[in-house]
Tab-separated table of C-alpha atoms in Angstrom:
chain	number	residue	atom	x	y	z
A	1	MET	CA	27.244	121.727	-35.928
A	2	LYS	CA	23.363	123.227	-35.216
A	3	ALA	CA	24.401	126.615	-35.636
A	4	PRO	CA	23.638	128.017	-39.433
A	5	GLY	CA	26.303	128.681	-41.613
A	6	GLY	CA	25.852	132.061	-41.093
A	7	ILE	CA	28.165	131.874	-37.824
A	8	GLY	CA	29.758	129.115	-38.684
A	9	GLY	CA	31.371	130.763	-41.745
A	10	GLY	CA	31.976	133.888	-40.392
A	11	ARG	CA	34.651	132.356	-37.112
A	12	GLU	CA	36.044	129.804	-39.755
A	13	ALA	CA	38.341	133.499	-41.505
A	14	PRO	CA	41.318	133.244	-39.481
A	15	SER	CA	43.141	130.090	-39.358
A	16	ILE	CA	42.525	127.535	-36.566
A	17	GLY	CA	47.096	127.190	-36.484
A	18	LEU	CA	47.332	131.228	-35.831
A	19	LYS	CA	44.777	131.856	-33.566
A	20	PHE	CA	46.798	129.457	-31.500
A	21	LEU	CA	49.753	130.754	-31.918
A	22	LEU	CA	48.344	134.160	-30.956
A	23	LEU	CA	47.016	132.726	-27.806
A	24	ALA	CA	49.482	130.733	-26.998
A	25	ALA	CA	51.799	133.244	-27.460
A	26	ILE	CA	50.268	135.354	-25.056
A	27	SER	CA	49.602	132.302	-21.965
A	28	LEU	CA	53.281	131.468	-22.426
A	29	GLY	CA	53.950	135.278	-22.225
A	30	PHE	CA	51.442	135.674	-18.764
A	31	MET	CA	53.316	132.925	-16.865
A	32	VAL	CA	57.087	133.858	-17.869
A	33	ILE	CA	56.288	137.523	-16.635
A	34	ASP	CA	53.797	136.173	-14.021
A	35	HIS	CA	56.836	133.820	-12.443
A	36	ARG	CA	59.807	136.354	-12.977
A	37	ASN	CA	58.330	140.057	-11.285
A	38	ASP	CA	55.215	140.657	-10.080
A	39	HIS	CA	53.346	142.729	-12.990
A	40	LEU	CA	50.762	140.968	-13.150
A	41	SER	CA	49.433	141.365	-10.188
A	42	GLN	CA	46.674	144.301	-11.927
A	43	VAL	CA	45.638	141.328	-14.775
A	44	ARG	CA	44.972	139.243	-11.985
A	45	GLN	CA	42.783	141.605	-9.404
A	46	VAL	CA	40.551	142.003	-12.675
A	47	PHE	CA	39.740	137.973	-13.190
A	48	SER	CA	39.760	137.537	-9.136
A	49	ILE	CA	36.741	139.719	-9.471
A	50	ALA	CA	35.939	137.543	-12.916
A	51	VAL	CA	36.038	134.298	-10.752
A	52	TYR	CA	35.121	136.035	-7.842
A	53	PRO	CA	31.120	134.546	-7.890
A	54	ILE	CA	32.364	130.819	-8.897
A	55	GLU	CA	34.557	131.607	-4.835
A	56	ILE	CA	31.021	132.720	-3.571
A	57	ALA	CA	29.289	129.750	-5.243
A	58	VAL	CA	31.728	127.469	-3.254
A	59	ASN	CA	31.581	128.820	-0.475
A	60	LEU	CA	27.908	128.776	0.038
A	61	PRO	CA	27.544	125.829	1.502
A	62	PHE	CA	29.689	125.903	3.468
A	63	LYS	CA	28.667	128.937	4.723
A	64	THR	CA	25.033	127.630	5.456
A	65	TRP	CA	25.778	124.606	6.540
A	66	ARG	CA	27.734	126.697	9.701
A	67	TRP	CA	25.112	128.800	9.625
A	68	ALA	CA	22.408	126.409	10.210
A	69	THR	CA	24.765	124.908	12.702
A	70	ILE	CA	24.582	127.467	15.130
A	71	SER	CA	20.863	129.160	14.450
A	72	LEU	CA	19.415	125.813	14.992
A	73	ALA	CA	21.983	124.642	18.088
A	74	GLU	CA	18.828	123.783	20.873
A	75	ARG	CA	18.552	126.042	23.581
A	76	ALA	CA	20.335	124.709	25.830
A	77	THR	CA	23.160	123.678	24.653
A	78	LEU	CA	23.537	127.990	23.758
A	79	LEU	CA	23.267	128.074	27.461
A	80	ARG	CA	25.939	125.842	28.114
A	81	GLU	CA	28.241	127.167	25.781
A	82	ASN	CA	27.400	130.686	27.088
A	83	SER	CA	27.842	130.493	30.707
A	84	GLU	CA	31.532	128.629	29.711
A	85	LEU	CA	32.058	132.086	27.431
A	86	LYS	CA	30.923	134.366	30.247
A	87	ASN	CA	33.437	131.683	32.450
A	88	LEU	CA	35.882	131.832	30.233
A	89	GLN	CA	36.042	135.799	30.138
A	90	LEU	CA	35.972	136.082	33.739
A	91	ARG	CA	38.887	134.228	33.408
A	92	TYR	CA	40.770	136.225	31.229
A	93	ASP	CA	39.418	139.862	32.563
A	94	VAL	CA	40.992	138.750	35.631
A	95	ARG	CA	44.101	137.879	34.104
A	96	LEU	CA	43.699	141.123	32.250
A	97	GLN	CA	44.069	143.659	34.920
A	98	ARG	CA	47.450	141.579	36.164
A	99	MET	CA	48.766	141.904	32.260
A	100	ALA	CA	47.401	145.939	32.371
A	101	ALA	CA	50.212	146.380	35.634
A	102	ILE	CA	52.717	144.318	33.508
A	103	GLU	CA	52.491	145.712	31.301
A	104	ALA	CA	52.892	149.238	31.819
A	105	GLU	CA	55.970	148.257	33.955
A	106	ASN	CA	57.100	146.887	30.826
A	107	VAL	CA	56.953	150.354	29.558
A	108	ARG	CA	59.093	151.525	32.269
A	109	LEU	CA	61.560	149.363	32.183
A	110	ARG	CA	62.706	149.683	28.658
A	111	ALA	CA	61.986	153.362	28.777
A	112	MET	CA	64.761	153.232	31.347
A	113	LEU	CA	67.022	150.850	28.694
A	114	ASP	CA	66.280	153.223	26.405
A	115	SER	CA	64.610	150.681	23.530
A	116	SER	CA	60.969	151.004	22.292
A	117	ALA	CA	58.123	149.916	23.681
A	118	GLN	CA	55.728	147.617	21.755
A	119	ILE	CA	53.125	149.184	21.142
A	120	ASP	CA	49.517	147.028	20.714
A	121	ASP	CA	49.179	145.810	16.770
A	122	ARG	CA	45.428	147.033	15.539
A	123	VAL	CA	44.106	143.336	13.983
A	124	LEU	CA	41.500	143.013	11.544
A	125	VAL	CA	39.443	139.216	11.754
A	126	ALA	CA	39.226	137.214	8.643
A	127	GLU	CA	37.325	134.434	6.950
A	128	ILE	CA	39.508	131.586	5.392
A	129	LEU	CA	37.346	130.883	2.023
A	130	ALA	CA	36.485	126.879	1.702
A	131	VAL	CA	38.233	127.477	-1.872
A	132	ASP	CA	40.946	124.178	-2.278
A	133	LEU	CA	43.613	125.917	-3.757
A	134	ASP	CA	47.258	124.208	-5.429
A	135	PRO	CA	46.692	120.678	-3.682
A	136	TYR	CA	51.059	120.346	-2.944
A	137	ARG	CA	51.105	123.731	-1.876
A	138	GLN	CA	50.095	124.487	1.510
A	139	ARG	CA	48.115	128.162	0.283
A	140	PHE	CA	44.808	129.058	1.367
A	141	SER	CA	42.342	132.376	0.268
A	142	ILE	CA	40.786	135.198	2.917
A	143	ASN	CA	37.958	137.205	2.621
A	144	ARG	CA	39.745	140.651	3.033
A	145	GLY	CA	41.392	142.150	0.071
A	146	LEU	CA	42.376	145.642	-1.436
A	147	GLN	CA	39.842	146.928	0.836
A	148	ASP	CA	40.249	146.237	3.872
A	149	GLU	CA	44.206	147.289	3.309
A	150	VAL	CA	45.165	144.484	3.039
A	151	TYR	CA	49.294	144.124	2.143
A	152	VAL	CA	50.753	141.915	0.500
A	153	GLY	CA	54.178	140.232	4.024
A	154	GLN	CA	51.848	140.788	6.332
A	155	ALA	CA	51.850	138.371	8.921
A	156	LEU	CA	48.800	135.867	9.936
A	157	LEU	CA	47.658	134.915	13.485
A	158	ASP	CA	44.933	133.065	15.553
A	159	ALA	CA	43.926	132.351	19.401
A	160	ASN	CA	46.984	130.074	19.664
A	161	GLY	CA	49.687	131.323	17.382
A	162	VAL	CA	50.993	132.431	14.142
A	163	VAL	CA	49.514	131.104	10.483
A	164	GLY	CA	50.857	132.595	7.312
A	165	GLN	CA	51.404	135.204	5.627
A	166	ILE	CA	49.668	137.215	2.903
A	167	VAL	CA	51.703	136.910	-0.600
A	168	GLY	CA	48.963	137.706	-2.670
A	169	VAL	CA	46.208	140.817	-3.086
A	170	GLU	CA	43.114	140.656	-4.517
A	171	VAL	CA	40.255	143.241	-4.916
A	172	PHE	CA	38.126	141.232	-2.271
A	173	THR	CA	40.237	138.655	-1.550
A	174	SER	CA	44.162	137.462	-0.244
A	175	GLU	CA	46.017	134.527	-0.846
A	176	ALA	CA	48.412	133.664	1.599
A	177	VAL	CA	50.932	131.162	2.794
A	178	LEU	CA	51.254	128.834	5.685
A	179	ILE	CA	54.174	129.644	8.202
A	180	SER	CA	54.105	125.234	6.724
A	181	ASP	CA	54.929	125.777	3.416
A	182	PRO	CA	57.677	124.023	2.080
A	183	ASP	CA	59.611	127.296	0.213
A	184	HIS	CA	58.676	129.758	3.748
A	185	ALA	CA	60.474	130.383	6.687
A	186	VAL	CA	59.726	132.410	9.816
A	187	PRO	CA	62.111	133.740	12.169
A	188	VAL	CA	62.443	131.937	15.925
A	189	SER	CA	63.348	132.064	18.651
A	190	VAL	CA	62.926	130.149	21.574
A	191	ASN	CA	61.440	131.084	24.711
A	192	ARG	CA	63.479	129.796	27.099
A	193	ASN	CA	66.839	131.476	26.295
A	194	GLY	CA	66.077	134.191	23.444
A	195	LEU	CA	67.437	131.752	20.874
A	196	ARG	CA	67.657	132.392	17.470
A	197	THR	CA	66.720	131.165	14.901
A	198	ILE	CA	64.562	130.135	12.037
A	199	ALA	CA	62.014	128.000	11.762
A	200	VAL	CA	61.457	126.153	7.974
A	201	GLY	CA	57.980	124.838	6.307
A	202	THR	CA	58.143	121.035	5.702
A	203	GLY	CA	54.806	120.494	3.021
A	204	ASP	CA	53.352	118.723	6.206
A	205	SER	CA	51.125	120.969	8.315
A	206	GLY	CA	51.737	119.150	10.882
A	207	SER	CA	55.085	120.323	11.576
A	208	LEU	CA	58.262	122.326	11.068
A	209	ARG	CA	61.935	122.011	10.640
A	210	LEU	CA	64.692	124.184	12.066
A	211	PRO	CA	67.500	123.510	9.919
A	212	TYR	CA	70.344	125.733	11.127
A	213	LEU	CA	70.717	124.737	14.633
A	214	THR	CA	74.689	122.630	15.674
A	215	ASN	CA	74.279	119.782	17.285
A	216	SER	CA	75.527	122.459	20.750
A	217	ALA	CA	73.219	124.268	20.246
A	218	ASP	CA	70.469	124.771	23.264
A	219	ILE	CA	66.900	123.276	22.213
A	220	GLU	CA	65.587	120.995	24.705
A	221	THR	CA	62.182	118.907	23.597
A	222	GLY	CA	58.826	120.892	24.614
A	223	ASP	CA	60.702	124.017	24.208
A	224	LEU	CA	58.298	127.462	22.843
A	225	LEU	CA	59.792	129.446	20.100
A	226	VAL	CA	58.594	132.150	19.878
A	227	SER	CA	59.039	134.554	16.898
A	228	SER	CA	61.819	137.184	16.727
A	229	GLY	CA	60.230	140.182	15.223
A	230	LEU	CA	63.263	139.892	12.809
A	231	GLY	CA	62.695	140.769	9.049
A	232	GLY	CA	60.259	142.604	9.877
A	233	VAL	CA	57.258	140.494	8.434
A	234	PHE	CA	56.243	138.679	12.148
A	235	PRO	CA	55.475	141.255	14.853
A	236	SER	CA	57.710	139.646	17.674
A	237	GLY	CA	56.291	137.771	20.740
A	238	TYR	CA	53.691	135.957	19.547
A	239	PRO	CA	53.864	131.561	19.629
A	240	VAL	CA	55.353	129.404	16.446
A	241	GLY	CA	55.231	126.018	17.574
A	242	ARG	CA	57.205	123.781	20.902
A	243	VAL	CA	59.361	121.779	19.651
A	244	ILE	CA	59.026	118.279	19.580
A	245	GLU	CA	61.894	116.484	18.762
A	246	VAL	CA	65.307	117.070	18.800
A	247	GLU	CA	68.005	115.077	17.291
A	248	ARG	CA	71.754	114.881	17.160
A	249	ARG	CA	73.506	113.747	14.750
A	250	PRO	CA	76.882	112.873	16.032
A	251	GLY	CA	77.616	112.388	12.097
A	252	GLN	CA	76.467	116.100	10.975
A	253	SER	CA	77.446	120.064	11.867
A	254	PHE	CA	73.637	120.848	12.042
A	255	ALA	CA	70.506	118.969	15.080
A	256	ASP	CA	67.762	117.667	13.696
A	257	VAL	CA	64.961	119.696	15.205
A	258	ILE	CA	61.221	119.312	14.498
A	259	VAL	CA	58.866	121.609	15.953
A	260	LYS	CA	54.989	120.786	16.726
A	261	PRO	CA	52.733	124.625	15.324
A	262	ALA	CA	51.250	126.514	18.264
A	263	SER	CA	48.077	126.981	15.235
A	264	GLU	CA	45.527	124.678	14.561
A	265	LEU	CA	47.322	125.613	10.723
A	266	ASP	CA	44.192	122.622	9.273
A	267	ARG	CA	41.532	123.665	11.360
A	268	ASP	CA	41.226	127.344	11.236
A	269	ARG	CA	38.529	128.872	9.776
A	270	GLU	CA	38.643	132.143	10.979
A	271	VAL	CA	42.122	134.101	11.009
A	272	LEU	CA	43.200	137.759	12.607
A	273	LEU	CA	45.519	139.942	10.387
A	274	VAL	CA	48.077	142.100	12.380
A	275	TRP	CA	48.866	145.461	11.235
A	276	SER	CA	52.159	145.914	12.768
A	277	GLU	CA	53.876	148.601	13.588
A	278	GLU	CA	56.772	148.175	11.029
A	279	ASP	CA	53.512	148.438	8.542
A	280	PRO	CA	55.592	149.607	5.549
A	281	ASP	CA	53.395	152.572	4.069
A	282	LYS	CA	54.301	153.811	8.078
A	283	GLN	CA	58.851	153.169	6.678
A	284	TYR	CA	57.781	154.344	3.405
A	285	ASP	CA	57.179	157.473	5.090
A	286	GLU	CA	59.808	158.111	7.857
A	287	THR	CA	62.591	157.197	5.243
A	288	LYS	CA	61.499	159.970	3.095
A	289	LEU	CA	61.528	162.339	5.787
A	290	VAL	CA	64.612	161.912	6.806
A	291	GLU	CA	64.993	162.343	3.511
A	292	THR	CA	63.550	165.463	2.784
A	293	ASP	CA	65.221	166.718	6.203
A	294	PRO	CA	68.688	167.763	5.437
B	1	MET	CA	19.939	136.232	-30.904
B	2	ARG	CA	17.280	135.378	-28.708
B	3	ASP	CA	18.585	131.830	-29.921
B	4	THR	CA	22.354	131.997	-29.550
B	5	ALA	CA	21.348	133.922	-25.667
B	6	ASN	CA	20.154	130.650	-25.215
B	7	THR	CA	21.928	127.879	-27.154
B	8	LEU	CA	25.161	129.633	-24.605
B	9	VAL	CA	23.100	129.435	-20.634
B	10	TRP	CA	23.122	125.799	-21.162
B	11	PRO	CA	26.652	125.097	-21.761
B	12	ALA	CA	27.839	127.937	-19.843
B	13	SER	CA	26.132	126.213	-16.764
B	14	THR	CA	27.831	123.081	-17.349
B	15	PHE	CA	31.515	125.147	-16.882
B	16	MET	CA	30.824	126.759	-14.169
B	17	ILE	CA	29.681	123.254	-12.668
B	18	ALA	CA	33.294	122.619	-14.212
B	19	LEU	CA	35.395	124.952	-12.590
B	20	ILE	CA	33.675	124.976	-9.297
B	21	LEU	CA	33.891	121.426	-8.892
B	22	SER	CA	37.333	121.890	-9.609
B	23	VAL	CA	38.017	124.043	-6.441
B	24	VAL	CA	35.511	123.229	-3.804
B	25	PRO	CA	37.294	121.998	-0.538
B	26	MET	CA	38.000	118.161	-0.390
B	27	PRO	CA	39.850	115.139	2.523
B	28	ASP	CA	43.160	115.257	0.938
B	29	VAL	CA	42.134	111.540	-0.488
B	30	ALA	CA	39.840	113.253	-2.492
B	31	VAL	CA	42.237	116.430	-4.050
B	32	ALA	CA	44.510	113.304	-4.227
B	33	ILE	CA	42.575	111.856	-7.508
B	34	ARG	CA	40.716	114.867	-7.795
B	35	PRO	CA	39.877	115.106	-12.392
B	36	PRO	CA	41.201	117.764	-14.231
B	37	TRP	CA	36.842	119.559	-14.667
B	38	PRO	CA	37.179	122.201	-16.321
B	39	ALA	CA	39.456	120.017	-19.093
B	40	LEU	CA	37.116	117.227	-19.427
B	41	VAL	CA	34.106	119.420	-19.977
B	42	MET	CA	35.971	121.647	-22.265
B	43	ILE	CA	37.218	118.753	-24.601
B	44	TYR	CA	33.582	117.790	-24.725
B	45	TRP	CA	32.327	121.272	-26.022
B	46	THR	CA	35.057	120.962	-28.691
B	47	LEU	CA	34.443	117.675	-29.723
B	48	VAL	CA	30.291	118.407	-30.556
B	49	ALA	CA	30.450	121.890	-31.142
B	50	PRO	CA	33.628	123.233	-32.415
B	51	GLU	CA	32.300	126.232	-34.505
B	52	ARG	CA	31.357	127.930	-30.619
B	53	PHE	CA	33.963	126.395	-28.533
B	54	GLY	CA	37.686	126.879	-30.006
B	55	LEU	CA	40.568	128.502	-28.965
B	56	MET	CA	38.661	132.112	-27.087
B	57	THR	CA	36.914	129.231	-24.645
B	58	ALA	CA	39.536	127.182	-23.365
B	59	MET	CA	41.806	130.324	-22.872
B	60	ALA	CA	38.593	131.818	-21.015
B	61	LEU	CA	38.741	128.786	-18.925
B	62	GLY	CA	42.112	128.033	-18.637
B	63	LEU	CA	43.174	131.615	-17.000
B	64	ALA	CA	39.385	131.244	-14.777
B	65	VAL	CA	41.236	128.193	-13.527
B	66	ASP	CA	44.429	129.384	-12.652
B	67	THR	CA	43.125	132.478	-10.703
B	68	LEU	CA	40.956	130.298	-8.957
B	69	SER	CA	43.453	127.871	-8.094
B	70	GLY	CA	46.205	130.476	-7.793
B	71	ALA	CA	48.158	128.372	-10.309
B	72	LEU	CA	51.061	130.493	-12.304
B	73	LEU	CA	48.594	132.544	-14.244
B	74	GLY	CA	48.517	130.904	-17.990
B	75	GLN	CA	49.385	127.581	-17.060
B	76	ASN	CA	46.242	125.738	-16.857
B	77	ALA	CA	45.323	128.498	-20.134
B	78	PHE	CA	48.674	127.419	-21.751
B	79	ALA	CA	47.667	123.262	-21.671
B	80	MET	CA	44.062	124.089	-22.523
B	81	LEU	CA	44.860	126.159	-25.429
B	82	ILE	CA	46.896	122.655	-26.596
B	83	ILE	CA	44.335	119.410	-26.082
B	84	THR	CA	41.070	121.980	-27.400
B	85	TYR	CA	43.970	123.142	-30.346
B	86	PHE	CA	43.776	119.246	-31.303
B	87	GLY	CA	40.245	118.536	-30.047
B	88	LEU	CA	39.449	121.439	-33.196
B	89	LYS	CA	41.750	119.584	-35.768
B	90	PHE	CA	40.201	115.957	-35.001
B	91	HIS	CA	37.046	116.634	-33.962
B	92	LEU	CA	35.855	115.720	-37.205
B	93	ARG	CA	37.256	111.960	-37.316
B	94	LEU	CA	36.348	111.464	-33.028
B	95	ARG	CA	32.402	113.273	-33.018
B	96	PHE	CA	30.920	109.737	-34.689
B	97	SER	CA	33.573	107.413	-33.157
B	98	PRO	CA	32.678	104.388	-31.042
B	99	ILE	CA	33.236	105.303	-27.001
B	100	SER	CA	35.976	103.471	-26.882
B	101	GLN	CA	37.995	105.343	-29.472
B	102	THR	CA	37.219	108.654	-27.853
B	103	THR	CA	37.620	108.096	-23.854
B	104	ILE	CA	41.220	106.473	-26.065
B	105	THR	CA	41.936	110.016	-27.166
B	106	VAL	CA	40.199	111.423	-24.361
B	107	PHE	CA	43.410	109.953	-22.094
B	108	GLY	CA	45.602	111.116	-24.305
B	109	MET	CA	44.820	114.802	-24.344
B	110	LEU	CA	44.155	114.390	-20.080
B	111	LEU	CA	48.013	113.096	-20.154
B	112	VAL	CA	49.594	115.891	-22.333
B	113	TYR	CA	47.122	118.313	-20.360
B	114	GLU	CA	48.860	117.308	-16.969
B	115	PHE	CA	52.186	116.939	-18.429
B	116	ILE	CA	52.445	120.488	-19.237
B	117	LEU	CA	51.056	121.145	-15.645
B	118	PHE	CA	53.984	119.240	-14.497
B	119	TRP	CA	56.418	120.488	-17.255
B	120	VAL	CA	55.089	123.652	-16.430
B	121	ASP	CA	55.665	123.503	-12.536
B	122	GLY	CA	59.106	122.351	-12.854
B	123	VAL	CA	60.317	124.958	-15.139
B	124	ALA	CA	59.003	127.423	-12.976
B	125	GLY	CA	60.643	125.527	-9.678
B	126	ARG	CA	58.205	123.547	-7.792
B	127	THR	CA	58.946	120.579	-8.110
B	128	VAL	CA	55.568	118.037	-7.458
B	129	PRO	CA	55.752	114.578	-8.729
B	130	PHE	CA	54.288	112.874	-12.252
B	131	SER	CA	53.618	110.002	-9.906
B	132	GLU	CA	50.741	112.434	-8.539
B	133	ARG	CA	49.757	113.522	-11.599
B	134	TRP	CA	48.317	110.125	-12.535
B	135	MET	CA	45.498	109.217	-10.634
B	136	PRO	CA	43.581	112.322	-11.827
B	137	LEU	CA	44.380	111.580	-15.672
B	138	LEU	CA	43.280	108.214	-14.803
B	139	ILE	CA	40.125	108.671	-13.019
B	140	GLY	CA	39.325	111.550	-15.717
B	141	THR	CA	39.322	108.828	-18.521
B	142	LEU	CA	36.840	106.708	-16.632
B	143	LEU	CA	34.889	109.845	-16.173
B	144	TRP	CA	34.793	110.886	-19.505
B	145	PRO	CA	32.132	108.715	-20.255
B	146	LEU	CA	29.953	109.506	-17.705
B	147	VAL	CA	30.457	112.624	-18.409
B	148	LEU	CA	29.083	111.904	-22.198
B	149	GLU	CA	26.814	110.991	-21.371
B	150	VAL	CA	24.991	113.451	-19.015
B	151	LEU	CA	26.687	116.264	-21.120
B	152	ASP	CA	25.093	114.712	-24.518
B	153	ARG	CA	22.141	115.481	-22.228
B	154	ILE	CA	22.030	118.741	-20.924
B	155	ARG	CA	22.946	119.478	-24.853
B	156	LYS	CA	19.991	117.700	-26.591
B	157	HIS	CA	17.172	118.609	-23.711
B	158	ASP	CA	18.806	122.577	-24.795
B	159	GLN	CA	18.018	121.348	-28.261
B	160	ALA	CA	15.327	120.057	-29.050
B	161	ARG	CA	13.806	122.807	-26.383
B	162	ILE	CA	15.190	125.738	-29.169
B	163	GLU	CA	13.393	123.854	-31.763
B	164	VAL	CA	10.339	124.201	-30.500
């Protein structure tokens, strides 16, 4: 209303109704395409670069706070922490020495059994951006993206176990889904007896469910579940959670098993991105080799 | 030329702040009642300066919300377009009406906004009970007079500065 008449007059030329219909159609088209398949990831990437400054702005106070708490911490606290870490390091070193021997033995045994040995996975530390995604879904973004060769379907771990996997990759950031998302499932096996099943998210970051175990399945409270490596997304052998409740219902054919995730899904600040041996590019190369060979 | 650049800085920063507020991490309780800030700010600018902030702004803002929040691309853009369209149609009637009346209208617009988000979620197979969408709606409506007051001050201050 304050703008000079010239500008107002110039803008009125296309009718509002027509413009509205056009833009509404575009946004509806976006939704349909985005929902049906993944053709929009390029568009999303462009938009994500545009909104990256906002993500930075949101994250900045939290980052500054963390930096301040570290750099303003008392010398005594730091010294104590340092010595604690050194102790821990020593303990781990000792354990690692034993590990090396066990690993070598494992490779030998596997060679005798003629099965493939597990190689060390390549990892990269990623920071969780303090950005709230949709509160009704268990998702978050991390500060690694295309430029770090992150790919869709990549597994995320933390110090305690499996955290989730990547569902969308943008240039500087990626979106990940927690294993506790109701739409997410992890193939697991019971560490005690090798029983394989699937752990499904509940929407609550403190619990998972095992819906596909029969009443007679050999599972007990306290059983450790590790990723089984089936499905090719999660590398095998990482802890997923511990069974905290088994309810066998006589009227039903399936037991109700609740699992507490091993990693602290709602408290993590840093996660590890894992490039497992079965990374998709490699697989692709191998299939190409097989095809071109004969 | 310089005038238009100047008059865009303040509105643009209010949009930025709204976007930041819509994704800044908060405790779970606060997240459940977080009002749709971008929609509130958009409604304001459509009502007071429809010749500058119309459907294109709504589209861009909506897409920014979608990208930031990881929602279905176009979901917030579509909802934002619809309420902005209403805003453009009725801004002459609303601009001079008392605050109680605009608040009721804003309630209606936010209701439409949240309902579209809910409806698109439903069609896309992500069911969120509509009851969880009530609180942002109510808080958003209650915050409207405050948003109006703050943004009015920013706008008047800005205009005074340009005229000097």
